[in-house]
Coordinates of C-alpha atoms and ligand atoms in Angstrom, one line a residue:
M1209 CA -0.3 0.2 0.0
K1210 CA 1.0 3.2 -1.1
P1211 CA 1.8 5.4 1.8
K1212 CA 0.7 8.6 0.1
L1213 CA -2.8 6.2 -0.3
D1214 CA -3.4 6.0 3.0
F1215 CA -6.3 8.5 3.5
I1216 CA -8.2 5.9 1.3
N1217 CA -8.6 3.9 4.0
A1218 CA -9.9 6.3 6.8
K1219 CA -12.0 6.9 4.4
L1220 CA -12.7 3.3 4.1
N1221 CA -12.8 2.6 7.5
K1222 CA -15.9 5.7 8.5
L1223 CA -18.3 4.3 5.6
K1224 CA -17.5 1.3 8.3
N1225 CA -18.9 2.7 11.0
D1226 CA -21.3 4.5 10.1
S1227 CA -22.7 0.4 8.8
L1228 CA -22.5 2.1 4.9
F1229 CA -20.1 0.1 3.7
R1230 CA -21.3 -2.6 1.4
K1231 CA -20.2 -5.5 0.4
L1232 CA -20.1 -6.9 -3.5
E1233 CA -22.4 -10.8 -3.2
D1234 CA -22.0 -13.8 -5.4
T1235 CA -25.5 -13.9 -7.2
I1236 CA -26.9 -15.0 -9.4
V1237 CA -31.0 -14.5 -10.6
N1238 CA -33.3 -16.6 -12.3
K1239 CA -37.2 -16.2 -13.2
Q1240 CA -38.5 -15.0 -9.6
F1241 CA -35.7 -17.1 -7.5
I1242 CA -31.7 -15.3 -6.4
H1243 CA -29.0 -17.2 -5.8
V1244 CA -26.8 -15.8 -3.3
K1245 CA -23.9 -18.3 -1.5
N1246 CA -26.1 -21.2 -2.4
K1247 CA -29.1 -19.9 -1.9
K1248 CA -32.3 -20.1 -3.1
L1249 CA -34.6 -17.2 -2.4
L1250 CA -37.3 -16.0 -3.9
N1251 CA -36.0 -12.5 -5.5
L1252 CA -38.5 -9.3 -4.7
S1253 CA -35.8 -6.7 -5.9
S1254 CA -35.8 -6.8 -9.1
N1255 CA -36.7 -3.9 -11.7
D1256 CA -37.4 -6.9 -14.0
Y1257 CA -42.0 -6.2 -13.6
L1258 CA -43.3 -7.5 -16.5
G1259 CA -41.1 -10.9 -16.1
L1260 CA -41.8 -10.8 -20.3
N1261 CA -39.7 -14.7 -20.6
I1262 CA -37.2 -14.0 -24.7
R1263 CA -34.3 -15.9 -24.3
N1264 CA -32.7 -17.5 -26.5
L1265 CA -29.3 -19.0 -27.6
Y1266 CA -27.8 -15.5 -27.1
F1267 CA -28.9 -14.1 -24.5
K1268 CA -30.0 -15.5 -21.2
Q1269 CA -31.6 -13.4 -18.2
F1270 CA -30.8 -10.1 -17.5
Q1271 CA -30.0 -9.4 -14.0
S1272 CA -32.4 -6.2 -13.3
S1273 CA -31.0 -5.0 -10.2
S1274 CA -27.0 -3.2 -10.0
R1275 CA -24.7 -5.5 -8.8
S1276 CA -24.7 -3.7 -4.8
V1277 CA -28.7 -5.1 -5.0
T1278 CA -28.9 -8.3 -7.1
G1279 CA -26.9 -8.1 -10.1
N1280 CA -23.5 -9.7 -9.0
D1281 CA -22.9 -12.3 -11.5
K1282 CA -19.6 -14.8 -10.4
K1283 CA -18.2 -14.0 -14.2
F1284 CA -17.8 -9.7 -12.9
L1285 CA -15.2 -11.6 -10.2
E1286 CA -13.6 -13.4 -12.9
L1287 CA -13.1 -10.3 -15.8
E1288 CA -12.3 -8.4 -12.9
K1289 CA -9.1 -10.7 -11.6
K1290 CA -7.8 -11.2 -15.2
I1291 CA -8.3 -7.6 -15.9
S1292 CA -6.8 -7.1 -12.5
K1293 CA -3.5 -9.0 -13.7
H1294 CA -2.9 -7.8 -16.8
K1295 CA -2.9 -4.2 -15.2
S1296 CA -0.8 -5.8 -12.3
Q1297 CA -2.7 -4.4 -10.2
E1298 CA -4.6 -5.9 -6.7
N1299 CA -8.0 -4.6 -8.1
T1300 CA -10.7 -4.2 -10.5
I1301 CA -14.1 -2.8 -10.5
V1302 CA -15.9 -3.6 -14.0
Y1303 CA -18.6 -0.4 -14.5
P1304 CA -21.2 -0.2 -17.1
T1305 CA -19.2 1.8 -20.3
G1306 CA -16.4 3.6 -20.2
Y1307 CA -17.9 7.1 -20.2
M1308 CA -18.6 5.8 -16.3
A1309 CA -15.9 4.7 -14.5
N1310 CA -14.4 8.1 -15.0
L1311 CA -17.2 9.7 -13.7
G1312 CA -17.4 6.8 -10.9
A1313 CA -14.2 6.9 -10.4
I1314 CA -13.4 10.7 -10.2
T1315 CA -15.5 11.6 -7.8
A1316 CA -15.6 8.5 -5.0
I1317 CA -12.1 9.7 -5.1
I1318 CA -11.7 13.6 -5.6
E1319 CA -13.1 16.5 -3.4
K1320 CA -14.1 19.8 -2.8
H1321 CA -10.3 21.1 -1.6
D1322 CA -8.7 18.6 -3.8
T1323 CA -6.9 19.7 -6.8
I1324 CA -7.3 18.1 -10.7
F1325 CA -4.6 19.1 -13.4
S1326 CA -6.7 18.1 -16.1
D1327 CA -5.2 17.8 -20.0
E1328 CA -6.6 20.5 -22.0
L1329 CA -7.4 17.5 -24.4
N1330 CA -8.5 14.7 -22.3
H1331 CA -11.8 13.2 -22.6
A1332 CA -15.5 14.6 -21.8
S1333 CA -16.2 12.2 -19.2
I1334 CA -12.9 12.7 -18.0
I1335 CA -14.0 16.4 -18.4
E1336 CA -17.3 15.7 -17.1
A1337 CA -16.2 13.6 -14.1
C1338 CA -13.9 16.2 -13.0
R1339 CA -16.5 18.9 -12.8
L1340 CA -18.9 16.8 -10.7
S1341 CA -16.6 15.7 -7.9
S1342 CA -16.8 20.2 -6.8
A1343 CA -12.7 20.3 -6.9
K1344 CA -10.4 22.6 -8.4
I1345 CA -9.9 22.5 -11.7
K1346 CA -6.7 23.2 -13.2
I1347 CA -6.2 22.3 -17.2
F1348 CA -2.7 22.3 -19.2
K1349 CA -1.8 22.6 -21.9
H1350 CA -2.0 19.7 -24.0
N1351 CA 1.0 17.0 -23.4
D1352 CA 2.3 20.8 -22.2
M1353 CA 5.1 19.2 -18.7
N1354 CA 6.3 22.9 -18.7
D1355 CA 2.9 24.5 -17.5
L1356 CA 1.8 21.2 -15.8
E1357 CA 4.8 21.4 -13.5
S1358 CA 4.3 25.6 -12.8
K1359 CA 0.6 24.7 -12.0
I1360 CA 1.1 22.1 -9.5
K1361 CA 4.2 23.8 -7.4
K1362 CA 2.2 26.5 -6.7
T1363 CA -0.5 23.6 -5.4
K1364 CA -1.2 23.3 -1.5
G1365 CA -3.6 19.8 -0.7
K1366 CA -3.6 16.1 -3.2
K1367 CA -3.2 16.9 -6.0
F1368 CA -4.4 14.4 -8.8
I1369 CA -3.4 14.5 -12.3
V1370 CA -5.3 13.6 -15.2
T1371 CA -4.8 12.6 -18.9
E1372 CA -5.6 9.4 -21.2
G1373 CA -3.1 7.0 -22.6
V1374 CA -4.1 8.1 -26.7
F1375 CA -5.1 11.0 -27.3
S1376 CA -9.0 10.1 -29.0
M1377 CA -8.9 12.7 -32.3
D1378 CA -5.9 12.8 -32.3
G1379 CA -3.6 9.3 -31.7
D1380 CA -1.0 11.2 -30.2
L1381 CA 0.2 10.5 -26.9
S1382 CA -0.1 11.5 -23.5
K1383 CA 4.0 11.7 -21.8
I1384 CA 2.7 10.2 -18.5
K1385 CA 7.1 8.7 -18.6
E1386 CA 6.8 12.9 -17.2
I1387 CA 3.7 12.7 -16.0
T1388 CA 5.1 9.6 -13.4
E1389 CA 8.2 12.7 -12.7
I1390 CA 6.5 15.8 -11.6
S1391 CA 3.2 13.6 -9.9
S1392 CA 6.3 11.6 -7.6
K1393 CA 7.8 15.1 -7.5
Y1394 CA 4.8 17.3 -5.9
N1395 CA 3.4 14.2 -4.6
G1396 CA 1.2 14.0 -6.8
I1397 CA -1.3 11.0 -7.3
T1398 CA -2.4 10.2 -11.1
I1399 CA -5.1 8.5 -13.1
L1400 CA -4.7 7.9 -17.1
D1401 CA -8.1 7.0 -18.8
D1402 CA -5.9 4.7 -20.6
A1403 CA -9.8 3.2 -23.7
H1404 CA -7.2 3.7 -26.7
G1405 CA -4.1 3.1 -25.4
D1406 CA -5.1 -0.5 -23.5
F1407 CA -4.9 -4.2 -24.9
V1408 CA -3.1 -1.9 -28.2
F1409 CA 0.3 -0.6 -26.2
G1410 CA 2.6 -1.8 -25.0
K1411 CA 3.9 -5.3 -24.3
D1412 CA 0.8 -7.4 -24.0
G1413 CA -1.3 -4.6 -24.9
K1414 CA -0.5 -4.1 -21.3
G1415 CA -2.3 -0.9 -22.3
T1416 CA 0.5 2.8 -22.7
A1417 CA 1.7 3.4 -19.3
S1418 CA 3.6 0.0 -19.7
Q1419 CA 5.4 0.7 -23.2
F1420 CA 6.8 3.4 -21.0
G1421 CA 7.7 1.2 -18.9
V1422 CA 5.4 3.3 -15.2
S1423 CA 3.3 0.8 -15.0
K1424 CA 3.8 0.9 -10.9
K1425 CA 3.6 4.4 -10.8
I1426 CA 0.0 5.5 -12.4
D1427 CA -2.2 4.8 -9.6
L1428 CA -5.5 3.9 -10.9
Y1429 CA -6.4 3.3 -14.3
I1430 CA -8.9 4.1 -16.1
S1431 CA -10.5 1.9 -19.5
S1432 CA -12.8 1.0 -21.2
L1433 CA -13.8 -2.7 -22.7
S1434 CA -15.9 -1.0 -26.6
K1435 CA -11.9 -0.2 -27.8
G1436 CA -9.4 -2.6 -27.9
L1437 CA -11.3 -5.7 -26.5
G1438 CA -14.8 -4.6 -29.0
S1439 CA -17.0 -5.8 -26.6
F1440 CA -19.0 -3.3 -24.1
G1441 CA -18.4 -1.3 -20.3
G1442 CA -15.4 -0.1 -19.3
Y1443 CA -13.2 -0.6 -15.6
V1444 CA -11.4 0.9 -12.4
S1445 CA -8.1 -1.4 -12.0
S1446 CA -6.0 0.3 -8.2
Q1447 CA -5.2 -0.7 -5.4
K1448 CA -7.5 -3.0 -2.9
N1449 CA -9.0 0.3 -1.4
I1450 CA -9.3 2.5 -3.5
I1451 CA -12.1 -0.4 -5.2
E1452 CA -13.9 -0.4 -2.6
L1453 CA -13.5 3.1 -2.3
C1454 CA -15.8 3.0 -5.7
I1455 CA -18.5 0.2 -5.2
N1456 CA -19.1 2.6 -2.9
R1457 CA -19.2 6.0 -4.1
S1458 CA -19.8 6.1 -7.3
K1459 CA -23.1 7.5 -8.2
S1460 CA -21.9 5.6 -11.7
F1461 CA -21.9 2.1 -10.1
I1462 CA -24.6 2.1 -7.1
Y1463 CA -27.7 3.7 -8.4
T1464 CA -27.4 1.8 -12.5
S1465 CA -28.3 -1.1 -13.9
A1466 CA -25.7 -4.0 -14.3
L1467 CA -24.0 -4.7 -17.2
P1468 CA -25.5 -7.9 -19.1
S1469 CA -24.0 -12.0 -17.8
T1470 CA -24.3 -12.2 -21.9
I1471 CA -22.3 -9.1 -21.7
I1472 CA -20.2 -9.7 -19.0
E1473 CA -19.5 -13.9 -21.0
F1474 CA -18.9 -11.9 -24.2
T1475 CA -16.1 -9.7 -22.9
L1476 CA -14.0 -12.6 -21.5
K1477 CA -14.3 -15.0 -24.7
R1478 CA -12.9 -12.1 -26.4
F1479 CA -10.0 -11.6 -22.9
N1480 CA -8.9 -14.9 -23.4
S1481 CA -8.4 -14.6 -27.4
N1482 CA -5.7 -15.2 -29.8
R1483 CA -5.2 -10.9 -28.8
E1484 CA -1.2 -11.2 -29.6
Q1485 CA -2.6 -12.5 -33.4
N1486 CA -4.3 -9.3 -33.9
R1487 CA -2.8 -7.0 -32.0
K1488 CA 0.6 -7.7 -34.7
K1489 CA -1.8 -6.7 -37.6
L1490 CA -3.7 -4.0 -36.4
W1491 CA 0.7 -2.7 -35.8
A1492 CA 0.9 -3.6 -39.0
N1493 CA -1.9 -2.1 -40.8
I1494 CA -1.6 1.1 -38.6
K1495 CA 2.2 1.9 -40.0
L1496 CA 0.4 1.0 -43.6
F1497 CA -1.5 3.0 -43.1
H1498 CA 0.9 5.5 -41.7
K1499 CA 3.4 5.6 -44.3
G1500 CA 1.4 6.0 -47.2
L1501 CA -0.9 9.2 -45.3
Q1502 CA 3.1 9.7 -45.5
E1503 CA 3.8 9.5 -48.8
L1504 CA 0.7 11.8 -49.8
G1505 CA 2.4 14.5 -47.5
Y1506 CA 0.3 14.4 -44.9
E1507 CA 2.0 15.4 -41.5
T1508 CA 0.0 13.4 -38.0
N1509 CA 1.0 13.8 -34.7
S1510 CA 0.1 10.4 -34.5
V1511 CA 1.3 7.2 -33.3
S1512 CA -2.2 5.5 -32.8
Q1513 CA -4.7 3.8 -34.2
I1514 CA -5.7 6.4 -34.5
I1515 CA -5.0 8.1 -37.4
P1516 CA -7.1 12.0 -38.3
I1517 CA -6.3 14.6 -41.1
I1518 CA -6.6 18.1 -39.9
I1519 CA -8.1 20.0 -42.7
G1520 CA -8.8 23.1 -40.6
D1521 CA -11.5 25.1 -41.7
E1522 CA -15.4 22.3 -41.2
K1523 CA -17.1 22.6 -44.2
T1524 CA -13.9 21.2 -46.5
T1525 CA -13.9 18.7 -43.8
I1526 CA -17.2 17.5 -44.5
Q1527 CA -17.6 17.4 -48.5
F1528 CA -14.1 15.4 -48.0
G1529 CA -15.9 13.0 -45.6
K1530 CA -19.0 13.0 -48.5
Y1531 CA -16.6 12.1 -50.6
L1532 CA -15.1 9.4 -49.1
F1533 CA -18.5 8.2 -48.1
K1534 CA -20.0 8.4 -51.9
N1535 CA -16.2 6.0 -52.3
G1536 CA -16.6 3.7 -50.5
I1537 CA -14.8 4.8 -47.5
F1538 CA -16.4 5.4 -44.0
A1539 CA -14.2 8.2 -42.1
Q1540 CA -16.4 10.6 -40.0
P1541 CA -15.6 14.2 -39.8
I1542 CA -14.9 15.7 -36.4
R1543 CA -15.9 19.4 -35.7
Y1544 CA -16.4 21.9 -32.4
P1545 CA -17.6 21.4 -30.2
T1546 CA -15.6 18.2 -29.5
V1547 CA -11.9 20.0 -31.6
K1548 CA -11.8 23.6 -31.2
K1549 CA -13.0 25.6 -34.1
N1550 CA -10.9 25.3 -37.5
S1551 CA -9.3 22.0 -36.9
A1552 CA -12.4 19.8 -38.1
R1553 CA -10.7 17.4 -39.4
I1554 CA -11.0 13.3 -40.9
R1555 CA -10.6 10.5 -38.7
F1556 CA -9.7 7.1 -39.3
S1557 CA -9.3 4.6 -37.3
V1558 CA -7.4 1.1 -38.2
T1559 CA -8.8 -2.2 -37.2
A1560 CA -7.4 -5.5 -37.2
W1561 CA -10.4 -6.2 -39.5
H1562 CA -8.9 -4.6 -42.2
S1563 CA -6.9 -6.4 -44.2
K1564 CA -4.1 -5.4 -46.6
K1565 CA -6.7 -4.3 -49.2
D1566 CA -8.4 -2.4 -47.4
I1567 CA -6.2 0.1 -46.3
N1568 CA -4.2 0.0 -50.2
K1569 CA -8.1 1.0 -51.1
T1570 CA -8.7 3.2 -48.8
L1571 CA -4.9 5.6 -49.5
A1572 CA -6.2 5.4 -53.3
I1573 CA -9.2 7.4 -52.3
L1574 CA -7.4 9.4 -50.2
E1575 CA -5.2 10.2 -52.5
K1576 CA -8.2 11.2 -55.0
C1577 CA -9.6 13.0 -52.3
T1578 CA -6.5 15.2 -51.4
K1579 CA -5.9 16.5 -55.1
K1580 CA -10.2 16.8 -55.1
F1581 CA -9.7 19.5 -52.2
K1582 CA -5.8 20.1 -52.0
T1583 CA -5.8 19.4 -48.6
V1584 CA -1.5 19.0 -48.5
Ligands
PLP3011 C1 -10.8 8.3 -23.7 C2 -11.9 8.1 -23.6 N1 -12.8 7.8 -22.0 C3 -13.8 6.6 -22.3 C4 -14.3 7.1 -22.8 C5 -16.0 6.6 -22.6 O1 -15.7 5.1 -23.0 P1 -17.0 4.4 -23.5 O2 -17.3 4.2 -24.6 O3 -16.9 3.0 -23.2 O4 -18.3 5.0 -22.4 C6 -13.9 6.9 -24.2 C7 -14.6 6.9 -24.6 O5 -14.8 7.4 -26.4 C8 -12.6 7.6 -24.5 O6 -12.6 8.5 -25.7

């Protein structure tokens, strides 16, 4: 346990003393019954009001309740154990989405008198979570370590630094190594939302912190299961008492229904599949696409599977997108307020589903587009 995080135990002890501490039980819900600790009980806590008995091969019973009431299927624990191992953390908690993981974790551990340092390009769910925490928020310029340090050195009290691993609109990486150094120097707590880096970067897809050898310096990981893993859900992985606090204080965990077991089973299947083989293919595609764009004359900060072509004005970007569409390529035009005004872009994401032929076809159409719209 890290001494700087001792305050978490104090919060948990307060909950225990006030009889407000929650512990999760294994549950299996079946029609009007629930099985808890090998006991079959009549379930009077389900929200499955109509009890429509529609089943098929794929969809089993949904939890129809939050995890802290009757929705804690054993499969969650199996998945959480696997994620903890994947992130080399003590424990993990799965949320219904990555968005909710950000909301839940940040509001569970950060309070009014604390200060958050947040990269200006952080995802909306981080921004929203920071606001909800009521803490003081200091935005630092994107990946600008001088700006971060100048802000953090003037700050007293608990300091939390929040960054993404791979920035979702630019495809560049955070300076996570430098961030952890600054964080250590000023006794900060580092939160990494690696939604787009998880399962893609680092050894065995362990994420961007692993890529830069600073996994152990991250105090709290947040991620999505709907991106690299292509399933659904989000998670927080950290030391044991942080996860306990999340279970006890995250409104986006307590007051919402648990993910259906089918999704967890599907996630486990994907987790256990031969991810390395697909990761290799993905990286071959990423390299091919980057090289092709470079040859067309595009410059990009991206070093990942998210590769934007920054066009600038919104109108041309939309026309560019339409032209791609007409030619069989779906790539999303991104505009304000998702990105700053006059930095509109076409955002490509390369996957392992694509063949070499798909990438080359895209590049050939892009060549035509580039000439037509004179974008380089
Ligand atoms: C950085 C980041 N964090 C969190 C999320 C939310 O994840 P989810 O789609 O699982 O809610 C996203 C989604 O785009 C994201 O880009």
